[in-house]
Structure formats: structure tokens, C-alpha cells
């Protein structure tokens, strides 16, 4: 056997909720099944998610060489899937490496040979970094959609307006969101504290040009399933320019910073009334 479907499925099922454990399982899997070439993109993706870009590049070059040697030339379906996965992973890697011109050109050199994946925003980001966005578009910054505005000229006020759509107190909140910050949540105070921890090494790389941070703040939000104790924050890669922020669940195994020291606790001690006190009150005894 050159693969184990059960072991592989078990490993990739953990990628979003426990990526470091998933990576450990994938390393052991490929030590045992190095010929399972079609599964390598999952390994590479997980390496990039946790910021292991040098190893990801090494594995990507390895599987690229295997693909170029024609490992799936007799299986059109597997060949197409692996080619797509390699192009997708290479584009993502180049973006996170800050090689925006190379990423931009790589995308357009290869996209006609595979089914297009939707990265219009990322391509715009690359063009902005390359200085190729037209002046008339830059001048129209304030009328463009949120992501494009922030790419052209980041403004914290725009971020706050965008993120507060996740607050229960906001009359313009997004009604279709799965979670929202509870009424009275001290958004600005928490945001100010979060800034102290960004940028840092305690982050993940979930997309192409963004970082994800997780913070714990018990009962910060609600969902249909109950209280929510964590906050996800997304920033542009290696910056403290925030993209969005919202309460989230099922992230306790991700790296996070605990902000529970901020929670306001009512320290007023309430005296427990004894049965004698209650009896005296009942009969008016002082």
C-alpha cells in the first residue's frame, strides 16, 4: 500500500481546528507513505498555515518535480487536480513571501491551463504593491468596496465601522452572521488591548495576504448554540492593519492570547442572609 485513507482523513480533519496536531500527523503519514503524491498539497497547505514557508517551498518543489516527470500522465483526473493544487499553493506561497510581482505574473502565466480560482482581491493587492493601480482608481478610494479601500489606504475608522457590524448593539449589524458580540461588549477597549499583541509570532496564515490571531475573552459573544468565548482577528500580513474581527467558536486548540484579565468583575461582596436575619425581617425585629 502507498496510502492509508483513514489515517490521512484523520489528519486533514484537524487542519482547521488543531493545525499543529494535524501537521504532526501529516509528517508521520508521509514518512510512512511518501508515494502518496496526490495528497502532498494538503501537507504543503498545512505547513503554510502555521508559517513553515521554507519547508512548504521544499515540499512544493519536490511535488512539482514529480508532477513534471509525468507521475499521473495516464490519469487525466489526478493530473488535473494535482496541477491545480500546485499552482494554487505556489501562488499562495509567493504572496506570503512578499514576492508580489512574481505571484502576479505566475498567476497569469498558469491560470489558462486550469479552472480559475477567485483571487481578484489578492491580485488587486499585488498590483497595489507593484505600483500598478491606476491613479483614477486610487482617487476613488472612498467609494470602493471595503477591501479595496483598505488596500489603497488603510484607515482604522473604516475597520472599526466594518467590524462593529458583528456587534449586537449595532442597528446595521449583519443579521446573517453565525456569531455576534454581546450587547455592551467593550469593543474599543478590547481592540486597544489586542493591538499590544499584534504583530506577533502567535498567528496563522489562512489565506494569501492575511494573518489570523485568536484571543480568549469569555462570553464575549453569542451564537445560536450558546455563549462564545473567543475572538478572531485578521490583519494584513506582518502588519497591525486590521481587516476584520468577530467572536468565534471551536478555536481553543489554536494559538491564542487570554484576555480574561480584562473582564470587569463585580468585587462587591454580597453578604449571605442567615435564617435568623430572614426571621427578624419577617417579624420586624431589629
mmCIF file of C-alpha atoms in Angstrom:
data_model
loop_
_atom_site.group_PDB
_atom_site.id
_atom_site.type_symbol
_atom_site.label_atom_id
_atom_site.label_comp_id
_atom_site.label_asym_id
_atom_site.label_seq_id
_atom_site.Cartn_x
_atom_site.Cartn_y
_atom_site.Cartn_z
ATOM 1 C CA UNK A 1 0.000 0.000 0.000
ATOM 2 C CA UNK A 2 1.170 3.517 -0.781
ATOM 3 C CA UNK A 3 -1.578 5.294 1.158
ATOM 4 C CA UNK A 4 -3.908 4.935 4.143
ATOM 5 C CA UNK A 5 -7.234 6.668 3.581
ATOM 6 C CA UNK A 6 -8.324 6.514 7.203
ATOM 7 C CA UNK A 7 -5.060 7.893 8.617
ATOM 8 C CA UNK A 8 -4.966 10.664 6.016
ATOM 9 C CA UNK A 9 -8.592 11.676 6.610
ATOM 10 C CA UNK A 10 -7.985 11.750 10.355
ATOM 11 C CA UNK A 11 -5.024 14.088 9.858
ATOM 12 C CA UNK A 12 -6.675 16.587 7.495
ATOM 13 C CA UNK A 13 -9.846 16.726 9.611
ATOM 14 C CA UNK A 14 -7.771 18.549 12.232
ATOM 15 C CA UNK A 15 -6.272 21.228 9.960
ATOM 16 C CA UNK A 16 -8.758 23.990 10.799
ATOM 17 C CA UNK A 17 -9.197 23.251 14.496
ATOM 18 C CA UNK A 18 -5.780 21.900 15.567
ATOM 19 C CA UNK A 19 -3.275 22.597 12.759
ATOM 20 C CA UNK A 20 -0.151 21.717 14.743
ATOM 21 C CA UNK A 21 -1.515 18.300 15.625
ATOM 22 C CA UNK A 22 -2.637 17.879 12.014
ATOM 23 C CA UNK A 23 0.856 18.760 10.833
ATOM 24 C CA UNK A 24 2.422 16.233 13.189
ATOM 25 C CA UNK A 25 0.113 13.532 11.864
ATOM 26 C CA UNK A 26 0.815 14.522 8.247
ATOM 27 C CA UNK A 27 4.576 14.409 8.800
ATOM 28 C CA UNK A 28 4.277 10.888 10.180
ATOM 29 C CA UNK A 29 1.890 9.943 7.374
ATOM 30 C CA UNK A 30 4.296 10.977 4.603
ATOM 31 C CA UNK A 31 7.213 9.344 6.389
ATOM 32 C CA UNK A 32 5.239 6.133 6.044
ATOM 33 C CA UNK A 33 3.574 6.793 2.677
ATOM 34 C CA UNK A 34 5.966 9.007 0.664
ATOM 35 C CA UNK A 35 4.453 7.848 -2.653
ATOM 36 C CA UNK A 36 1.011 9.309 -1.957
ATOM 37 C CA UNK A 37 1.800 12.231 -4.265
ATOM 38 C CA UNK A 38 -1.781 13.403 -4.775
ATOM 39 C CA UNK A 39 -2.101 14.148 -1.046
ATOM 40 C CA UNK A 40 1.005 16.348 -0.757
ATOM 41 C CA UNK A 41 -0.894 19.632 -1.378
ATOM 42 C CA UNK A 42 -2.704 19.163 1.961
ATOM 43 C CA UNK A 43 0.641 18.797 3.697
ATOM 44 C CA UNK A 44 2.007 21.903 1.955
ATOM 45 C CA UNK A 45 -1.117 23.899 2.783
ATOM 46 C CA UNK A 46 -0.835 22.996 6.471
ATOM 47 C CA UNK A 47 2.841 23.947 6.531
ATOM 48 C CA UNK A 48 1.931 27.373 5.158
ATOM 49 C CA UNK A 49 -0.959 27.743 7.589
ATOM 50 C CA UNK A 50 1.450 27.556 10.541
ATOM 51 C CA UNK A 51 4.125 29.665 8.825
ATOM 52 C CA UNK A 52 6.591 26.926 7.868
ATOM 53 C CA UNK A 53 7.238 28.532 4.473
ATOM 54 C CA UNK A 54 10.755 27.202 3.867
ATOM 55 C CA UNK A 55 9.651 23.600 4.376
ATOM 56 C CA UNK A 56 6.491 24.260 2.364
ATOM 57 C CA UNK A 57 8.602 25.522 -0.541
ATOM 58 C CA UNK A 58 10.860 22.471 -0.314
ATOM 59 C CA UNK A 59 7.869 20.097 -0.421
ATOM 60 C CA UNK A 60 6.234 22.118 -3.197
ATOM 61 C CA UNK A 61 9.363 21.929 -5.346
ATOM 62 C CA UNK A 62 9.517 18.194 -4.680
ATOM 63 C CA UNK A 63 5.952 17.540 -5.783
ATOM 64 C CA UNK A 64 6.366 19.920 -8.749
ATOM 65 C CA UNK A 65 9.295 17.807 -9.962
ATOM 66 C CA UNK A 66 7.245 14.652 -9.521
ATOM 67 C CA UNK A 67 4.383 16.185 -11.489
ATOM 68 C CA UNK A 68 6.722 17.333 -14.263
ATOM 69 C CA UNK A 69 8.099 13.796 -14.508
ATOM 70 C CA UNK A 70 4.619 12.621 -15.507
ATOM 71 C CA UNK A 71 3.551 10.626 -12.456
ATOM 72 C CA UNK A 72 -0.122 10.989 -13.427
ATOM 73 C CA UNK A 73 0.193 11.239 -17.209
ATOM 74 C CA UNK A 74 -2.058 8.200 -17.577
ATOM 75 C CA UNK A 75 -4.702 9.525 -15.181
ATOM 76 C CA UNK A 76 -6.201 12.732 -16.547
ATOM 77 C CA UNK A 77 -8.294 13.452 -13.457
ATOM 78 C CA UNK A 78 -5.443 13.094 -10.944
ATOM 79 C CA UNK A 79 -3.129 15.031 -13.239
ATOM 80 C CA UNK A 80 -5.549 17.975 -13.433
ATOM 81 C CA UNK A 81 -6.213 18.045 -9.682
ATOM 82 C CA UNK A 82 -2.516 17.961 -8.806
ATOM 83 C CA UNK A 83 -1.673 20.668 -11.347
ATOM 84 C CA UNK A 84 -4.403 22.916 -9.930
ATOM 85 C CA UNK A 85 -3.203 22.294 -6.373
ATOM 86 C CA UNK A 86 0.407 23.089 -7.252
ATOM 87 C CA UNK A 87 -0.486 26.378 -8.962
ATOM 88 C CA UNK A 88 -2.772 27.391 -6.104
ATOM 89 C CA UNK A 89 -0.096 26.578 -3.493
ATOM 90 C CA UNK A 90 2.695 28.306 -5.428
ATOM 91 C CA UNK A 91 0.651 31.486 -5.831
ATOM 92 C CA UNK A 92 -0.156 31.485 -2.110
ATOM 93 C CA UNK A 93 3.476 30.889 -1.149
ATOM 94 C CA UNK A 94 4.740 33.727 -3.339
ATOM 95 C CA UNK A 95 2.174 36.104 -1.820
ATOM 96 C CA UNK A 96 3.200 35.250 1.741
ATOM 97 C CA UNK A 97 6.856 35.597 0.769
ATOM 98 C CA UNK A 98 6.106 39.153 -0.347
ATOM 99 C CA UNK A 99 7.043 38.350 -3.962
ATOM 100 C CA UNK A 100 4.006 40.148 -5.328
ATOM 101 C CA UNK A 101 5.247 40.735 -8.881
ATOM 102 C CA UNK A 102 6.332 37.115 -9.202
ATOM 103 C CA UNK A 103 2.997 35.949 -7.771
ATOM 104 C CA UNK A 104 1.029 38.183 -10.139
ATOM 105 C CA UNK A 105 2.921 37.001 -13.215
ATOM 106 C CA UNK A 106 2.846 33.367 -12.087
ATOM 107 C CA UNK A 107 -0.937 33.504 -11.787
ATOM 108 C CA UNK A 108 -1.463 34.843 -15.296
ATOM 109 C CA UNK A 109 1.166 32.545 -16.800
ATOM 110 C CA UNK A 110 -0.647 29.488 -15.475
ATOM 111 C CA UNK A 111 -4.319 30.269 -14.954
ATOM 112 C CA UNK A 112 -5.401 29.461 -18.515
ATOM 113 C CA UNK A 113 -4.369 25.838 -18.049
ATOM 114 C CA UNK A 114 -6.617 25.208 -15.033
ATOM 115 C CA UNK A 115 -10.026 26.156 -13.707
ATOM 116 C CA UNK A 116 -9.772 29.744 -12.426
ATOM 117 C CA UNK A 117 -9.792 30.265 -8.656
ATOM 118 C CA UNK A 118 -11.234 33.507 -7.302
ATOM 119 C CA UNK A 119 -8.407 35.754 -6.150
ATOM 120 C CA UNK A 120 -9.434 39.077 -7.679
ATOM 121 C CA UNK A 121 -8.887 40.905 -4.380
ATOM 122 C CA UNK A 122 -5.461 39.356 -3.954
ATOM 123 C CA UNK A 123 -4.458 40.279 -7.497
ATOM 124 C CA UNK A 124 -5.526 43.853 -6.776
ATOM 125 C CA UNK A 125 -3.416 43.766 -3.604
ATOM 126 C CA UNK A 126 -0.422 42.554 -5.647
ATOM 127 C CA UNK A 127 -0.950 45.302 -8.220
ATOM 128 C CA UNK A 128 -1.095 47.886 -5.444
ATOM 129 C CA UNK A 129 2.189 46.590 -4.022
ATOM 130 C CA UNK A 130 3.678 46.728 -7.531
ATOM 131 C CA UNK A 131 2.503 50.301 -8.062
ATOM 132 C CA UNK A 132 0.272 49.335 -10.981
ATOM 133 C CA UNK A 133 -3.101 50.562 -9.723
ATOM 134 C CA UNK A 134 -4.279 53.492 -11.812
ATOM 135 C CA UNK A 135 -4.401 56.946 -10.225
ATOM 136 C CA UNK A 136 -8.079 57.392 -11.059
ATOM 137 C CA UNK A 137 -8.929 54.254 -9.063
ATOM 138 C CA UNK A 138 -6.814 55.402 -6.131
ATOM 139 C CA UNK A 139 -8.607 58.754 -6.178
ATOM 140 C CA UNK A 140 -11.948 56.904 -5.982
ATOM 141 C CA UNK A 141 -10.835 55.128 -2.811
ATOM 142 C CA UNK A 142 -13.779 56.226 -0.656
ATOM 143 C CA UNK A 143 -16.440 54.822 -3.000
ATOM 144 C CA UNK A 144 -14.810 51.417 -3.479
ATOM 145 C CA UNK A 145 -15.761 48.229 -1.558
ATOM 146 C CA UNK A 146 -14.203 47.803 1.875
ATOM 147 C CA UNK A 147 -11.240 45.529 0.998
ATOM 148 C CA UNK A 148 -10.149 47.707 -1.914
ATOM 149 C CA UNK A 149 -10.360 50.878 0.180
ATOM 150 C CA UNK A 150 -8.169 49.390 2.874
ATOM 151 C CA UNK A 151 -5.682 48.066 0.316
ATOM 152 C CA UNK A 152 -5.284 51.513 -1.241
ATOM 153 C CA UNK A 153 -5.113 53.479 2.000
ATOM 154 C CA UNK A 154 -5.696 51.767 5.344
ATOM 155 C CA UNK A 155 -7.907 53.643 7.789
ATOM 156 C CA UNK A 156 -8.673 52.293 11.243
ATOM 157 C CA UNK A 157 -12.012 54.097 11.272
ATOM 158 C CA UNK A 158 -13.114 52.019 8.284
ATOM 159 C CA UNK A 159 -12.050 48.844 10.051
ATOM 160 C CA UNK A 160 -13.986 49.744 13.214
ATOM 161 C CA UNK A 161 -17.104 50.543 11.200
ATOM 162 C CA UNK A 162 -16.745 47.225 9.360
ATOM 163 C CA UNK A 163 -16.057 45.101 12.469
ATOM 164 C CA UNK A 164 -18.858 46.647 14.503
ATOM 165 C CA UNK A 165 -21.320 45.025 12.129
ATOM 166 C CA UNK A 166 -20.677 41.998 14.336
ATOM 167 C CA UNK A 167 -21.941 43.809 17.450
ATOM 168 C CA UNK A 168 -25.422 43.143 18.862
ATOM 169 C CA UNK A 169 -25.796 46.855 19.678
ATOM 170 C CA UNK A 170 -25.246 47.934 16.075
ATOM 171 C CA UNK A 171 -28.528 48.717 14.246
ATOM 172 C CA UNK A 172 -26.675 47.981 10.993
ATOM 173 C CA UNK A 173 -25.295 44.613 12.096
ATOM 174 C CA UNK A 174 -25.160 41.673 9.720
ATOM 175 C CA UNK A 175 -28.247 39.645 10.514
ATOM 176 C CA UNK A 176 -26.966 36.504 8.811
ATOM 177 C CA UNK A 177 -23.802 36.169 10.911
ATOM 178 C CA UNK A 178 -23.429 32.977 12.955
ATOM 179 C CA UNK A 179 -21.993 34.871 15.931
ATOM 180 C CA UNK A 180 -22.062 38.414 17.294
ATOM 181 C CA UNK A 181 -20.523 40.362 20.146
ATOM 182 C CA UNK A 182 -22.865 40.590 23.131
ATOM 183 C CA UNK A 183 -24.682 43.786 23.951
ATOM 184 C CA UNK A 184 -22.383 46.076 25.916
ATOM 185 C CA UNK A 185 -19.191 44.406 24.731
ATOM 186 C CA UNK A 186 -16.342 46.955 25.260
ATOM 187 C CA UNK A 187 -15.196 46.855 21.633
ATOM 188 C CA UNK A 188 -12.779 49.815 21.639
ATOM 189 C CA UNK A 189 -11.239 48.816 24.972
ATOM 190 C CA UNK A 190 -10.625 45.251 23.810
ATOM 191 C CA UNK A 191 -9.330 46.436 20.446
ATOM 192 C CA UNK A 192 -6.842 48.716 22.199
ATOM 193 C CA UNK A 193 -5.580 45.762 24.259
ATOM 194 C CA UNK A 194 -5.409 43.446 21.243
ATOM 195 C CA UNK A 195 -3.140 45.920 19.449
ATOM 196 C CA UNK A 196 -0.476 45.235 22.070
ATOM 197 C CA UNK A 197 -0.165 41.649 20.801
ATOM 198 C CA UNK A 198 -0.096 42.341 17.045
ATOM 199 C CA UNK A 199 2.027 41.638 15.127
ATOM 200 C CA UNK A 200 3.491 38.621 16.928
ATOM 201 C CA UNK A 201 4.513 35.033 16.281
ATOM 202 C CA UNK A 202 1.245 33.737 17.725
ATOM 203 C CA UNK A 203 -0.575 33.802 14.399
ATOM 204 C CA UNK A 204 -1.702 31.654 11.497
ATOM 205 C CA UNK A 205 -1.622 32.259 7.746
ATOM 206 C CA UNK A 206 -5.068 31.192 6.498
ATOM 207 C CA UNK A 207 -5.317 32.949 3.122
ATOM 208 C CA UNK A 208 -2.884 34.705 0.800
ATOM 209 C CA UNK A 209 -2.037 38.077 2.352
ATOM 210 C CA UNK A 210 -3.595 37.912 5.816
ATOM 211 C CA UNK A 211 -2.731 36.751 9.328
ATOM 212 C CA UNK A 212 -5.188 35.349 11.842
ATOM 213 C CA UNK A 213 -4.909 35.858 15.593
ATOM 214 C CA UNK A 214 -7.140 34.351 18.273
ATOM 215 C CA UNK A 215 -7.944 35.878 21.669
ATOM 216 C CA UNK A 216 -9.895 34.439 24.555
ATOM 217 C CA UNK A 217 -12.458 36.632 26.252
ATOM 218 C CA UNK A 218 -15.140 34.563 27.969
ATOM 219 C CA UNK A 219 -18.746 35.264 26.982
ATOM 220 C CA UNK A 220 -17.691 37.962 24.547
ATOM 221 C CA UNK A 221 -20.236 36.772 22.026
ATOM 222 C CA UNK A 222 -23.281 34.666 21.368
ATOM 223 C CA UNK A 223 -24.414 32.166 18.782
ATOM 224 C CA UNK A 224 -27.464 30.005 18.245
ATOM 225 C CA UNK A 225 -25.654 27.307 20.213
ATOM 226 C CA UNK A 226 -24.825 29.479 23.216
ATOM 227 C CA UNK A 227 -22.042 31.721 24.580
ATOM 228 C CA UNK A 228 -18.879 32.341 22.565
ATOM 229 C CA UNK A 229 -15.537 32.737 24.353
ATOM 230 C CA UNK A 230 -13.052 33.585 21.612
ATOM 231 C CA UNK A 231 -12.337 36.354 19.124
ATOM 232 C CA UNK A 232 -10.733 36.013 15.710
ATOM 233 C CA UNK A 233 -8.769 38.944 14.343
ATOM 234 C CA UNK A 234 -7.486 39.184 10.775
ATOM 235 C CA UNK A 235 -4.775 41.601 9.684
ATOM 236 C CA UNK A 236 -2.825 42.232 6.520
ATOM 237 C CA UNK A 237 0.285 40.050 6.599
ATOM 238 C CA UNK A 238 3.003 41.149 9.039
ATOM 239 C CA UNK A 239 1.206 44.392 9.918
ATOM 240 C CA UNK A 240 -1.129 45.718 12.578
ATOM 241 C CA UNK A 241 -3.578 46.872 9.910
ATOM 242 C CA UNK A 242 -6.805 45.088 10.865
ATOM 243 C CA UNK A 243 -9.132 43.557 8.275
ATOM 244 C CA UNK A 244 -11.901 42.219 10.493
ATOM 245 C CA UNK A 245 -12.682 40.958 13.998
ATOM 246 C CA UNK A 246 -15.522 38.806 15.293
ATOM 247 C CA UNK A 247 -16.414 36.268 18.011
ATOM 248 C CA UNK A 248 -15.842 32.622 17.118
ATOM 249 C CA UNK A 249 -16.150 29.061 18.377
ATOM 250 C CA UNK A 250 -14.115 25.851 18.076
ATOM 251 C CA UNK A 251 -10.707 27.548 18.209
ATOM 252 C CA UNK A 252 -9.495 26.522 21.663
ATOM 253 C CA UNK A 253 -6.718 24.393 20.125
ATOM 254 C CA UNK A 254 -5.365 27.268 18.055
ATOM 255 C CA UNK A 255 -2.635 29.515 19.479
ATOM 256 C CA UNK A 256 -4.335 32.320 21.404
ATOM 257 C CA UNK A 257 -3.823 35.116 23.915
ATOM 258 C CA UNK A 258 -6.041 35.060 27.001
ATOM 259 C CA UNK A 259 -7.647 38.464 27.654
ATOM 260 C CA UNK A 260 -9.802 37.382 30.550
ATOM 261 C CA UNK A 261 -7.799 39.641 32.859
ATOM 262 C CA UNK A 262 -9.769 42.471 31.214
ATOM 263 C CA UNK A 263 -13.182 41.225 32.217
ATOM 264 C CA UNK A 264 -14.854 43.503 34.687
ATOM 265 C CA UNK A 265 -15.649 41.588 37.826
ATOM 266 C CA UNK A 266 -18.042 42.896 40.427
ATOM 267 C CA UNK A 267 -15.957 42.687 43.568
ATOM 268 C CA UNK A 268 -18.704 43.868 45.867
ATOM 269 C CA UNK A 269 -19.178 41.144 48.411
ATOM 270 C CA UNK A 270 -22.787 40.217 48.906
ATOM 271 C CA UNK A 271 -23.492 39.145 52.464
ATOM 272 C CA UNK A 272 -25.395 35.889 52.564
ATOM 273 C CA UNK A 273 -28.508 36.335 54.717
ATOM 274 C CA UNK A 274 -28.910 33.834 57.515
ATOM 275 C CA UNK A 275 -32.175 32.209 58.566
ATOM 276 C CA UNK A 276 -32.120 34.380 61.733
ATOM 277 C CA UNK A 277 -31.853 37.549 59.604
ATOM 278 C CA UNK A 278 -34.810 36.436 57.497
ATOM 279 C CA UNK A 279 -36.866 35.632 60.651
ATOM 280 C CA UNK A 280 -36.087 39.052 62.168
ATOM 281 C CA UNK A 281 -37.059 40.812 58.933
ATOM 282 C CA UNK A 282 -40.318 38.905 58.768
ATOM 283 C CA UNK A 283 -41.425 39.937 62.242
ATOM 284 C CA UNK A 284 -39.842 43.385 62.269
ATOM 285 C CA UNK A 285 -37.269 42.528 64.882
ATOM 286 C CA UNK A 286 -34.295 44.946 64.868
#
